[in-house]
Amino acid sequence: MGLLQRVLRKTKKVSVKIGVFGEVGAGKTTLVNYITKNYIGEEVGSVTGIPHETRRIQQIENVHVRCDGKELNLTIVDTPGLATYIDYRGFMEYGLSEDEAINRAKEATKGVVEALKEFDKVDVAIIVVDSTKIPFNQINMMLIGNLEIRKIPYIIAANKIDRDDAKPGAIKEIFNNKPVIPISALTGENVEKLIEEISKKIG
Amino acid sequence: MIQKSVKVEYITREYLKRHRLKEIIEELVQKIVKGSVIVLEEDLPPQVQTELIIRILNFVDTNFFGIDLKRLNGSFSKRKVVTVIYPKNREIDLNIYGSPERFGISIKVP
């Protein structure tokens, strides 16, 4: 065991970089906002109904969390929503002009590429999925595959359980042997449990 | 640009084994950007999919939006798979059905 690890074990202070990944509109920024508002008193990202609102990686450092007898110093990385395609016309349905929509699509494309390159840089990942939809798709499978190959521990946060049409049970069934925690990033339900699970993952 | 036909290219497991991943990605990018629908007799490893998406997103513009990937069986446990990768643009609406052993692809081109 190295000196750093011995010191960390003695003080039970652990620094962890958490990547928050997922599809567009899954609620990643809402979750990050809930955590940071609770622990450092401020929200970090804007949330609107327009897809690809988060188009740059946002890194929030020094989020101190006491959990399970450990003091965690979290760096939370909120990543742009993952997508395999970006159709600028979709933004025009939200009232953006054609030029604005094209520009947003360009920024969103860069954001997706940034997010895809972020897998290697995190210690633990939260995969946020929308539990009102069927998230068993190529994006989430690719995401899980990438994390498993890199041996990066992850938790699937089945978000939006505050909604009547949420089906967290179906999400657990779909990802049967994967760690799934139903949460509501909006109301905060089970978010503490999610943090506890992260704490367990990092030993 | 209105496409009146769509080229579907089938890539076998043997072909994938014979070539380096870098070459496969390059080939897929070239074919997809030109409008081909690619049917792979195997799933691409996650890192390769990631690299392919990163490469493809460089070509996104007002006519080409990227790609869509469809996998025939929806289970982590099944080994036999067929993956279809196709350009997401104004023209193509694609569906795949059946099983990896016997499947069909429907493509609507308005």
Tab-separated table of C-alpha atoms in Angstrom:
chain	number	residue	atom	x	y	z
A	1	MET	CA	0.000	0.000	0.000
A	2	GLY	CA	1.397	3.406	-0.957
A	3	LEU	CA	1.909	6.322	1.408
A	4	LEU	CA	-1.018	8.231	-0.077
A	5	GLN	CA	-3.362	5.301	0.327
A	6	ARG	CA	-2.191	4.801	3.945
A	7	VAL	CA	-2.847	8.457	4.710
A	8	LEU	CA	-6.243	8.332	3.037
A	9	ARG	CA	-7.191	5.201	4.919
A	10	LYS	CA	-6.121	6.693	8.236
A	11	THR	CA	-8.100	9.897	7.797
A	12	LYS	CA	-10.853	8.181	5.807
A	13	LYS	CA	-10.821	11.090	3.382
A	14	VAL	CA	-11.253	9.943	-0.152
A	15	SER	CA	-11.076	12.045	-3.291
A	16	VAL	CA	-13.249	10.735	-6.060
A	17	LYS	CA	-14.025	11.941	-9.539
A	18	ILE	CA	-17.574	11.038	-10.502
A	19	GLY	CA	-18.670	11.218	-14.123
A	20	VAL	CA	-22.360	11.735	-14.750
A	21	PHE	CA	-23.216	10.282	-18.142
A	22	GLY	CA	-26.363	9.508	-20.060
A	23	GLU	CA	-28.576	10.300	-22.962
A	24	VAL	CA	-29.928	13.712	-23.767
A	25	GLY	CA	-32.759	14.698	-21.430
A	26	ALA	CA	-32.152	11.959	-18.871
A	27	GLY	CA	-31.739	14.509	-16.076
A	28	LYS	CA	-27.959	14.590	-15.535
A	29	THR	CA	-27.727	18.304	-14.811
A	30	THR	CA	-30.824	18.191	-12.580
A	31	LEU	CA	-29.100	15.474	-10.544
A	32	VAL	CA	-25.802	17.341	-10.365
A	33	ASN	CA	-27.671	20.505	-9.345
A	34	TYR	CA	-29.501	18.646	-6.587
A	35	ILE	CA	-26.259	17.227	-5.200
A	36	THR	CA	-24.306	20.485	-5.366
A	37	LYS	CA	-27.199	22.541	-3.964
A	38	ASN	CA	-27.435	20.158	-1.039
A	39	TYR	CA	-23.739	19.948	-0.295
A	40	ILE	CA	-22.221	23.247	-1.424
A	41	GLY	CA	-25.332	25.389	-1.596
A	42	GLU	CA	-25.331	26.247	-5.259
A	43	GLU	CA	-26.622	24.946	-8.558
A	44	VAL	CA	-24.158	24.685	-11.390
A	45	GLY	CA	-26.039	24.169	-14.603
A	46	SER	CA	-29.153	25.510	-16.228
A	47	VAL	CA	-32.004	23.160	-16.985
A	48	THR	CA	-34.510	23.961	-19.706
A	49	GLY	CA	-36.804	21.849	-21.806
A	50	ILE	CA	-34.604	22.305	-24.869
A	51	PRO	CA	-32.436	19.276	-25.651
A	52	HIS	CA	-28.652	19.555	-25.380
A	53	GLU	CA	-28.808	22.327	-22.781
A	54	THR	CA	-25.458	21.127	-21.399
A	55	ARG	CA	-23.056	21.427	-24.294
A	56	ARG	CA	-19.778	21.658	-22.393
A	57	ILE	CA	-18.371	19.487	-19.648
A	58	GLN	CA	-18.881	21.099	-16.250
A	59	GLN	CA	-16.595	20.082	-13.443
A	60	ILE	CA	-17.517	20.859	-9.850
A	61	GLU	CA	-14.706	20.360	-7.368
A	62	ASN	CA	-14.557	20.075	-3.594
A	63	VAL	CA	-18.006	18.733	-2.922
A	64	HIS	CA	-17.489	17.330	0.585
A	65	VAL	CA	-19.793	14.528	1.570
A	66	ARG	CA	-19.742	12.542	4.807
A	67	CYS	CA	-21.065	9.101	4.146
A	68	ASP	CA	-20.750	5.648	5.607
A	69	GLY	CA	-17.966	6.698	8.004
A	70	LYS	CA	-15.991	8.229	5.188
A	71	GLU	CA	-15.373	11.774	4.148
A	72	LEU	CA	-15.591	12.035	0.415
A	73	ASN	CA	-14.134	14.902	-1.537
A	74	LEU	CA	-16.065	14.668	-4.757
A	75	THR	CA	-15.281	16.147	-8.109
A	76	ILE	CA	-18.468	15.858	-10.112
A	77	VAL	CA	-18.280	15.938	-13.883
A	78	ASP	CA	-21.555	16.810	-15.588
A	79	THR	CA	-21.251	15.713	-19.198
A	80	PRO	CA	-23.282	16.722	-22.255
A	81	GLY	CA	-25.958	14.221	-23.230
A	82	LEU	CA	-24.769	11.388	-25.426
A	83	ALA	CA	-26.224	10.965	-28.881
A	84	THR	CA	-25.237	9.334	-32.133
A	85	TYR	CA	-26.894	12.047	-34.190
A	86	ILE	CA	-27.975	15.641	-33.821
A	87	ASP	CA	-30.713	16.999	-36.028
A	88	TYR	CA	-30.683	20.788	-35.895
A	89	ARG	CA	-34.345	20.914	-36.980
A	90	GLY	CA	-35.327	19.496	-33.588
A	91	PHE	CA	-34.183	22.725	-31.913
A	92	MET	CA	-36.410	24.800	-34.181
A	93	GLU	CA	-39.429	23.084	-32.613
A	94	TYR	CA	-38.432	24.895	-29.401
A	95	GLY	CA	-38.584	28.286	-31.056
A	96	LEU	CA	-34.961	28.693	-32.123
A	97	SER	CA	-34.285	30.298	-35.489
A	98	GLU	CA	-32.620	28.162	-38.155
A	99	ASP	CA	-29.253	29.849	-37.561
A	100	GLU	CA	-29.549	29.419	-33.801
A	101	ALA	CA	-30.542	25.793	-34.267
A	102	ILE	CA	-27.595	25.077	-36.582
A	103	ASN	CA	-25.245	26.756	-34.133
A	104	ARG	CA	-26.667	24.824	-31.208
A	105	ALA	CA	-26.291	21.582	-33.173
A	106	LYS	CA	-22.613	22.380	-33.791
A	107	GLU	CA	-22.018	23.077	-30.097
A	108	ALA	CA	-23.963	19.991	-29.096
A	109	THR	CA	-21.901	17.840	-31.474
A	110	LYS	CA	-18.677	19.087	-29.883
A	111	GLY	CA	-20.173	18.421	-26.455
A	112	VAL	CA	-21.018	14.819	-27.313
A	113	VAL	CA	-17.457	14.236	-28.524
A	114	GLU	CA	-16.105	15.746	-25.282
A	115	ALA	CA	-18.376	13.491	-23.236
A	116	LEU	CA	-17.315	10.390	-25.180
A	117	LYS	CA	-13.673	11.167	-24.412
A	118	GLU	CA	-14.371	11.542	-20.693
A	119	PHE	CA	-14.805	7.840	-19.847
A	120	ASP	CA	-11.107	7.379	-19.106
A	121	LYS	CA	-10.921	10.307	-16.741
A	122	VAL	CA	-13.345	9.303	-13.987
A	123	ASP	CA	-13.133	6.988	-10.974
A	124	VAL	CA	-16.834	6.171	-10.759
A	125	ALA	CA	-19.703	6.775	-13.153
A	126	ILE	CA	-23.368	7.461	-12.697
A	127	ILE	CA	-25.385	6.521	-15.755
A	128	VAL	CA	-28.583	8.530	-15.641
A	129	VAL	CA	-31.496	6.978	-17.505
A	130	ASP	CA	-35.035	8.248	-17.923
A	131	SER	CA	-37.281	5.696	-16.233
A	132	THR	CA	-40.320	6.894	-18.174
A	133	LYS	CA	-38.725	5.502	-21.330
A	134	ILE	CA	-37.147	2.236	-22.390
A	135	PRO	CA	-33.443	3.054	-22.137
A	136	PHE	CA	-32.205	-0.264	-23.508
A	137	ASN	CA	-30.520	1.177	-26.537
A	138	GLN	CA	-27.159	1.269	-28.237
A	139	ILE	CA	-26.023	4.425	-26.431
A	140	ASN	CA	-26.518	2.978	-22.961
A	141	MET	CA	-25.103	-0.391	-23.974
A	142	MET	CA	-22.037	1.315	-25.415
A	143	LEU	CA	-21.707	3.382	-22.262
A	144	ILE	CA	-21.909	0.341	-19.994
A	145	GLY	CA	-19.537	-1.608	-22.263
A	146	ASN	CA	-16.945	1.163	-22.177
A	147	LEU	CA	-17.078	1.422	-18.388
A	148	GLU	CA	-16.893	-2.346	-17.889
A	149	ILE	CA	-13.905	-2.712	-20.216
A	150	ARG	CA	-12.117	0.043	-18.292
A	151	LYS	CA	-13.185	-1.549	-14.989
A	152	ILE	CA	-14.757	1.708	-13.870
A	153	PRO	CA	-17.474	1.059	-11.283
A	154	TYR	CA	-20.844	2.496	-12.190
A	155	ILE	CA	-24.388	2.844	-10.955
A	156	ILE	CA	-27.453	3.263	-13.117
A	157	ALA	CA	-29.693	5.995	-11.721
A	158	ALA	CA	-33.235	5.336	-12.957
A	159	ASN	CA	-34.355	8.938	-12.843
A	160	LYS	CA	-37.750	10.687	-12.881
A	161	ILE	CA	-39.499	8.336	-10.443
A	162	ASP	CA	-41.542	11.359	-9.337
A	163	ARG	CA	-43.465	11.022	-12.581
A	164	ASP	CA	-46.599	8.901	-12.855
A	165	ASP	CA	-45.369	7.180	-16.003
A	166	ALA	CA	-42.035	6.122	-14.463
A	167	LYS	CA	-41.300	2.414	-14.563
A	168	PRO	CA	-38.250	1.885	-12.329
A	169	GLY	CA	-39.136	-1.805	-11.988
A	170	ALA	CA	-38.882	-2.224	-15.746
A	171	ILE	CA	-35.469	-0.521	-15.721
A	172	LYS	CA	-34.239	-2.961	-13.053
A	173	GLU	CA	-35.535	-5.824	-15.145
A	174	ILE	CA	-33.904	-4.555	-18.337
A	175	PHE	CA	-30.520	-4.058	-16.682
A	176	ASN	CA	-31.057	-7.209	-14.625
A	177	ASN	CA	-27.619	-7.846	-13.134
A	178	LYS	CA	-26.495	-4.223	-13.152
A	179	PRO	CA	-26.642	-1.868	-10.162
A	180	VAL	CA	-29.814	0.215	-10.538
A	181	ILE	CA	-31.113	2.800	-8.068
A	182	PRO	CA	-34.435	4.516	-8.773
A	183	ILE	CA	-34.134	8.225	-8.030
A	184	SER	CA	-35.802	11.552	-8.575
A	185	ALA	CA	-33.239	14.232	-9.288
A	186	LEU	CA	-36.076	16.738	-9.096
A	187	THR	CA	-37.307	15.925	-5.584
A	188	GLY	CA	-34.102	14.335	-4.303
A	189	GLU	CA	-35.734	11.000	-3.536
A	190	ASN	CA	-33.050	8.309	-3.115
A	191	VAL	CA	-30.204	10.653	-4.087
A	192	GLU	CA	-28.582	10.067	-0.693
A	193	LYS	CA	-28.852	6.344	-1.303
A	194	LEU	CA	-27.110	6.890	-4.623
A	195	ILE	CA	-24.248	8.675	-2.862
A	196	GLU	CA	-24.051	5.840	-0.326
A	197	GLU	CA	-23.764	3.336	-3.167
A	198	ILE	CA	-20.992	5.387	-4.737
A	199	SER	CA	-19.240	5.390	-1.391
A	200	LYS	CA	-19.481	1.597	-1.288
A	201	LYS	CA	-18.153	1.313	-4.840
A	202	ILE	CA	-14.969	3.130	-3.951
A	203	GLY	CA	-14.446	0.920	-0.912
B	1	MET	CA	-30.258	16.282	-51.727
B	2	ILE	CA	-32.850	13.574	-52.326
B	3	GLN	CA	-31.611	10.030	-52.390
B	4	LYS	CA	-33.506	7.758	-54.709
B	5	SER	CA	-31.788	4.549	-53.693
B	6	VAL	CA	-29.949	3.282	-50.668
B	7	LYS	CA	-26.949	0.999	-50.833
B	8	VAL	CA	-26.912	-1.740	-48.200
B	9	GLU	CA	-23.521	-3.304	-47.510
B	10	TYR	CA	-23.086	-6.511	-45.562
B	11	ILE	CA	-19.913	-7.005	-43.550
B	12	THR	CA	-19.242	-10.537	-42.410
B	13	ARG	CA	-17.705	-11.736	-39.168
B	14	GLU	CA	-14.755	-13.100	-41.161
B	15	TYR	CA	-14.120	-9.734	-42.758
B	16	LEU	CA	-14.164	-8.059	-39.354
B	17	LYS	CA	-11.669	-10.632	-38.041
B	18	ARG	CA	-9.319	-10.195	-41.009
B	19	HIS	CA	-8.997	-6.417	-40.669
B	20	ARG	CA	-7.609	-4.122	-38.037
B	21	LEU	CA	-10.178	-2.132	-36.080
B	22	LYS	CA	-8.681	1.126	-37.259
B	23	GLU	CA	-9.172	0.052	-40.877
B	24	ILE	CA	-12.727	-1.065	-40.156
B	25	ILE	CA	-13.618	2.265	-38.549
B	26	GLU	CA	-12.132	4.153	-41.499
B	27	GLU	CA	-14.063	2.027	-43.958
B	28	LEU	CA	-17.328	2.358	-42.042
B	29	VAL	CA	-16.962	6.133	-41.834
B	30	GLN	CA	-16.367	6.428	-45.579
B	31	LYS	CA	-19.304	4.201	-46.467
B	32	ILE	CA	-21.767	5.779	-44.023
B	33	VAL	CA	-20.918	9.337	-44.995
B	34	LYS	CA	-21.591	8.371	-48.607
B	35	GLY	CA	-25.033	7.148	-47.551
B	36	SER	CA	-24.649	3.388	-47.247
B	37	VAL	CA	-26.506	1.277	-44.727
B	38	ILE	CA	-24.081	-1.126	-43.074
B	39	VAL	CA	-25.119	-4.515	-41.780
B	40	LEU	CA	-22.537	-6.105	-39.509
B	41	GLU	CA	-22.630	-9.785	-38.700
B	42	GLU	CA	-21.255	-8.972	-35.281
B	43	ASP	CA	-21.405	-6.298	-32.640
B	44	LEU	CA	-18.641	-3.739	-32.641
B	45	PRO	CA	-16.690	-3.545	-29.377
B	46	PRO	CA	-17.801	-0.543	-27.250
B	47	GLN	CA	-14.528	1.346	-27.750
B	48	VAL	CA	-14.847	0.933	-31.499
B	49	GLN	CA	-18.424	2.192	-31.430
B	50	THR	CA	-17.254	5.191	-29.443
B	51	GLU	CA	-14.456	5.910	-31.897
B	52	LEU	CA	-16.847	5.497	-34.824
B	53	ILE	CA	-19.335	7.951	-33.313
B	54	ILE	CA	-16.583	10.483	-32.593
B	55	ARG	CA	-15.342	10.222	-36.189
B	56	ILE	CA	-18.834	10.392	-37.663
B	57	LEU	CA	-19.865	13.432	-35.619
B	58	ASN	CA	-17.161	15.414	-37.418
B	59	PHE	CA	-19.301	15.175	-40.541
B	60	VAL	CA	-22.543	16.451	-39.013
B	61	ASP	CA	-24.110	19.278	-40.997
B	62	THR	CA	-27.536	20.365	-42.170
B	63	ASN	CA	-27.951	17.310	-44.414
B	64	PHE	CA	-26.170	14.655	-42.420
B	65	PHE	CA	-27.095	14.355	-38.747
B	66	GLY	CA	-24.918	11.430	-37.719
B	67	ILE	CA	-25.761	7.761	-37.417
B	68	ASP	CA	-28.191	5.458	-35.813
B	69	LEU	CA	-27.299	1.981	-34.648
B	70	LYS	CA	-29.770	-0.822	-34.292
B	71	ARG	CA	-29.021	-4.176	-32.800
B	72	LEU	CA	-31.270	-7.065	-33.533
B	73	ASN	CA	-31.509	-8.836	-30.202
B	74	GLY	CA	-32.093	-6.758	-27.156
B	75	SER	CA	-30.287	-8.784	-24.547
B	76	PHE	CA	-26.861	-8.602	-22.971
B	77	SER	CA	-26.654	-12.369	-22.681
B	78	LYS	CA	-27.225	-13.388	-26.292
B	79	ARG	CA	-24.066	-13.684	-28.312
B	80	LYS	CA	-25.372	-13.726	-31.848
B	81	VAL	CA	-26.178	-10.257	-32.974
B	82	VAL	CA	-26.661	-8.272	-36.106
B	83	THR	CA	-25.890	-4.587	-35.974
B	84	VAL	CA	-27.147	-2.112	-38.504
B	85	ILE	CA	-25.471	1.262	-38.744
B	86	TYR	CA	-27.024	3.804	-41.023
B	87	PRO	CA	-26.774	7.485	-41.776
B	88	LYS	CA	-29.320	9.598	-39.996
B	89	ASN	CA	-30.469	12.145	-42.496
B	90	ARG	CA	-33.632	13.522	-43.966
B	91	GLU	CA	-34.296	10.538	-46.146
B	92	ILE	CA	-33.927	7.276	-44.313
B	93	ASP	CA	-36.375	5.621	-41.950
B	94	LEU	CA	-35.003	2.177	-41.164
B	95	ASN	CA	-36.215	-0.783	-39.162
B	96	ILE	CA	-34.742	-4.205	-38.605
B	97	TYR	CA	-36.741	-7.237	-37.564
B	98	GLY	CA	-36.451	-11.005	-37.117
B	99	SER	CA	-33.508	-12.771	-35.496
B	100	PRO	CA	-29.758	-12.671	-36.197
B	101	GLU	CA	-30.166	-15.914	-38.174
B	102	ARG	CA	-33.057	-14.650	-40.266
B	103	PHE	CA	-33.730	-10.991	-40.419
B	104	GLY	CA	-35.202	-8.313	-42.599
B	105	ILE	CA	-34.599	-4.621	-42.959
B	106	SER	CA	-37.229	-2.162	-44.043
B	107	ILE	CA	-36.027	1.150	-45.379
B	108	LYS	CA	-38.393	3.955	-46.223
B	109	VAL	CA	-36.987	6.491	-48.602
B	110	PRO	CA	-39.525	9.229	-49.323
